[in-house]
């Protein structure tokens, strides 16, 4: 018995192969809503995976240390010490700013995916009327 996983024949097909095969199926023609649903399903999984990956990376940053540095900064009257503490806090601040930027990008991408889902409903309504 072969222990290798059997590769799905669809994985072996090129885009042109798939299109030709579908066009040759007399009883199977995907509707636009079906295609949009598949697209939405794939894109939402990608967004969710990216967001989870970002959240796991963000959890690895110790902001308690940044807070301790900030307390020391606020308590200090020495400008040299304050500058040194600011420099120590800078990587934490940058990490937070970068996280916020990536989160905003995820939000924009998520809105596009949500709009795609709304388009599915519109197409289904058109298909029911046709």
Tab-separated table of C-alpha atoms in Angstrom:
chain	number	residue	atom	x	y	z
A	1	UNK	CA	0.000	0.000	0.000
A	2	UNK	CA	1.331	3.428	-0.942
A	3	UNK	CA	1.532	5.791	2.054
A	4	UNK	CA	1.779	8.920	-0.076
A	5	UNK	CA	-1.322	11.084	-0.018
A	6	UNK	CA	-3.247	10.834	-3.256
A	7	UNK	CA	-3.108	14.159	-5.050
A	8	UNK	CA	-6.468	15.547	-6.092
A	9	UNK	CA	-6.722	15.614	-9.874
A	10	UNK	CA	-8.023	19.189	-9.666
A	11	UNK	CA	-4.675	20.249	-8.191
A	12	UNK	CA	-2.982	18.934	-11.319
A	13	UNK	CA	-5.196	20.909	-13.689
A	14	UNK	CA	-4.259	24.308	-15.044
A	15	UNK	CA	-6.760	27.125	-15.150
A	16	UNK	CA	-7.317	26.483	-18.851
A	17	UNK	CA	-7.862	22.761	-18.156
A	18	UNK	CA	-10.439	23.575	-15.489
A	19	UNK	CA	-12.305	26.065	-17.664
A	20	UNK	CA	-12.407	23.638	-20.596
A	21	UNK	CA	-13.578	20.784	-18.361
A	22	UNK	CA	-16.360	22.870	-16.812
A	23	UNK	CA	-17.504	24.100	-20.224
A	24	UNK	CA	-17.770	20.476	-21.379
A	25	UNK	CA	-20.047	19.485	-18.484
A	26	UNK	CA	-23.561	19.522	-19.971
A	27	UNK	CA	-25.381	19.602	-16.619
A	28	UNK	CA	-23.022	21.676	-14.527
A	29	UNK	CA	-22.659	25.374	-15.035
A	30	UNK	CA	-21.674	27.379	-11.976
A	31	UNK	CA	-23.714	30.459	-11.279
A	32	UNK	CA	-22.027	33.788	-10.653
A	33	UNK	CA	-23.182	33.593	-7.027
A	34	UNK	CA	-21.381	30.223	-6.684
A	35	UNK	CA	-18.144	31.718	-7.969
A	36	UNK	CA	-18.499	34.749	-5.705
A	37	UNK	CA	-19.187	32.495	-2.731
A	38	UNK	CA	-16.032	30.458	-3.380
A	39	UNK	CA	-14.057	33.690	-3.739
A	40	UNK	CA	-15.571	35.088	-0.515
A	41	UNK	CA	-14.896	31.856	1.364
A	42	UNK	CA	-11.221	31.800	0.318
A	43	UNK	CA	-10.631	35.506	0.966
A	44	UNK	CA	-12.321	35.475	4.381
A	45	UNK	CA	-10.206	32.495	5.441
A	46	UNK	CA	-7.083	34.381	4.317
A	47	UNK	CA	-8.053	37.523	6.252
A	48	UNK	CA	-8.850	35.500	9.371
A	49	UNK	CA	-5.544	33.629	9.158
A	50	UNK	CA	-3.583	36.862	8.668
A	51	UNK	CA	-5.360	38.507	11.611
A	52	UNK	CA	-4.716	35.527	13.879
A	53	UNK	CA	-1.061	35.486	12.860
A	54	UNK	CA	-0.774	39.218	13.595
A	55	UNK	CA	-2.469	38.811	16.978
A	56	UNK	CA	-0.146	35.954	17.951
A	57	UNK	CA	2.891	38.064	16.993
A	58	UNK	CA	1.534	41.051	18.902
A	59	UNK	CA	0.940	38.948	22.027
A	60	UNK	CA	4.681	38.223	22.089
A	61	UNK	CA	5.519	41.858	22.834
A	62	UNK	CA	5.933	42.722	26.522
A	63	UNK	CA	4.175	46.060	26.894
A	64	UNK	CA	4.451	45.812	30.678
A	65	UNK	CA	8.140	46.572	30.241
A	66	UNK	CA	7.214	49.617	28.153
A	67	UNK	CA	4.845	50.730	30.909
A	68	UNK	CA	7.596	50.355	33.529
A	69	UNK	CA	9.893	52.477	31.364
A	70	UNK	CA	7.136	55.094	31.000
A	71	UNK	CA	6.663	55.259	34.781
A	72	UNK	CA	10.401	55.766	35.231
A	73	UNK	CA	10.304	58.434	32.496
A	74	UNK	CA	7.497	60.300	34.278
A	75	UNK	CA	9.265	60.096	37.620
A	76	UNK	CA	12.634	61.256	36.328
A	77	UNK	CA	13.808	64.858	36.372
A	78	UNK	CA	17.072	64.125	34.542
A	79	UNK	CA	16.799	65.013	30.843
A	80	UNK	CA	19.580	62.585	29.878
A	81	UNK	CA	17.790	59.762	31.680
A	82	UNK	CA	14.484	60.752	30.047
A	83	UNK	CA	16.105	60.637	26.607
A	84	UNK	CA	17.605	57.216	27.346
A	85	UNK	CA	14.202	55.928	28.530
A	86	UNK	CA	12.505	57.326	25.414
A	87	UNK	CA	15.017	55.454	23.277
A	88	UNK	CA	14.294	52.259	25.218
A	89	UNK	CA	10.534	52.760	24.723
A	90	UNK	CA	10.865	53.468	21.001
A	91	UNK	CA	10.796	49.798	19.820
A	92	UNK	CA	7.597	49.217	21.811
A	93	UNK	CA	5.995	52.346	20.371
A	94	UNK	CA	7.020	51.317	16.845
A	95	UNK	CA	5.632	47.815	17.379
A	96	UNK	CA	2.315	49.321	18.507
A	97	UNK	CA	2.180	51.733	15.550
A	98	UNK	CA	2.999	48.932	13.106
A	99	UNK	CA	0.335	46.717	14.673
A	100	UNK	CA	-2.250	49.502	14.358
A	101	UNK	CA	-1.352	50.039	10.685
A	102	UNK	CA	-1.628	46.320	9.940
A	103	UNK	CA	-4.925	46.122	11.849
A	104	UNK	CA	-6.314	49.015	9.805
A	105	UNK	CA	-5.212	47.227	6.623
A	106	UNK	CA	-7.011	44.069	7.826
A	107	UNK	CA	-10.125	46.146	8.473
A	108	UNK	CA	-10.036	47.552	4.936
A	109	UNK	CA	-9.509	44.093	3.463
A	110	UNK	CA	-12.291	42.694	5.641
A	111	UNK	CA	-14.685	45.381	4.375
A	112	UNK	CA	-13.870	44.374	0.784
A	113	UNK	CA	-14.587	40.741	1.665
A	114	UNK	CA	-17.865	41.763	3.337
A	115	UNK	CA	-18.828	43.696	0.215
A	116	UNK	CA	-18.154	40.560	-1.807
A	117	UNK	CA	-20.571	38.662	0.439
A	118	UNK	CA	-23.226	41.305	-0.155
A	119	UNK	CA	-22.641	40.896	-3.900
A	120	UNK	CA	-23.448	37.188	-3.532
A	121	UNK	CA	-26.950	38.080	-2.288
A	122	UNK	CA	-27.451	40.502	-5.163
A	123	UNK	CA	-26.427	37.844	-7.691
A	124	UNK	CA	-28.684	35.227	-6.079
A	125	UNK	CA	-31.638	37.583	-6.346
A	126	UNK	CA	-30.857	38.174	-10.036
A	127	UNK	CA	-30.549	34.413	-10.611
A	128	UNK	CA	-33.922	33.744	-8.969
A	129	UNK	CA	-35.597	36.293	-11.251
A	130	UNK	CA	-33.983	34.847	-14.365
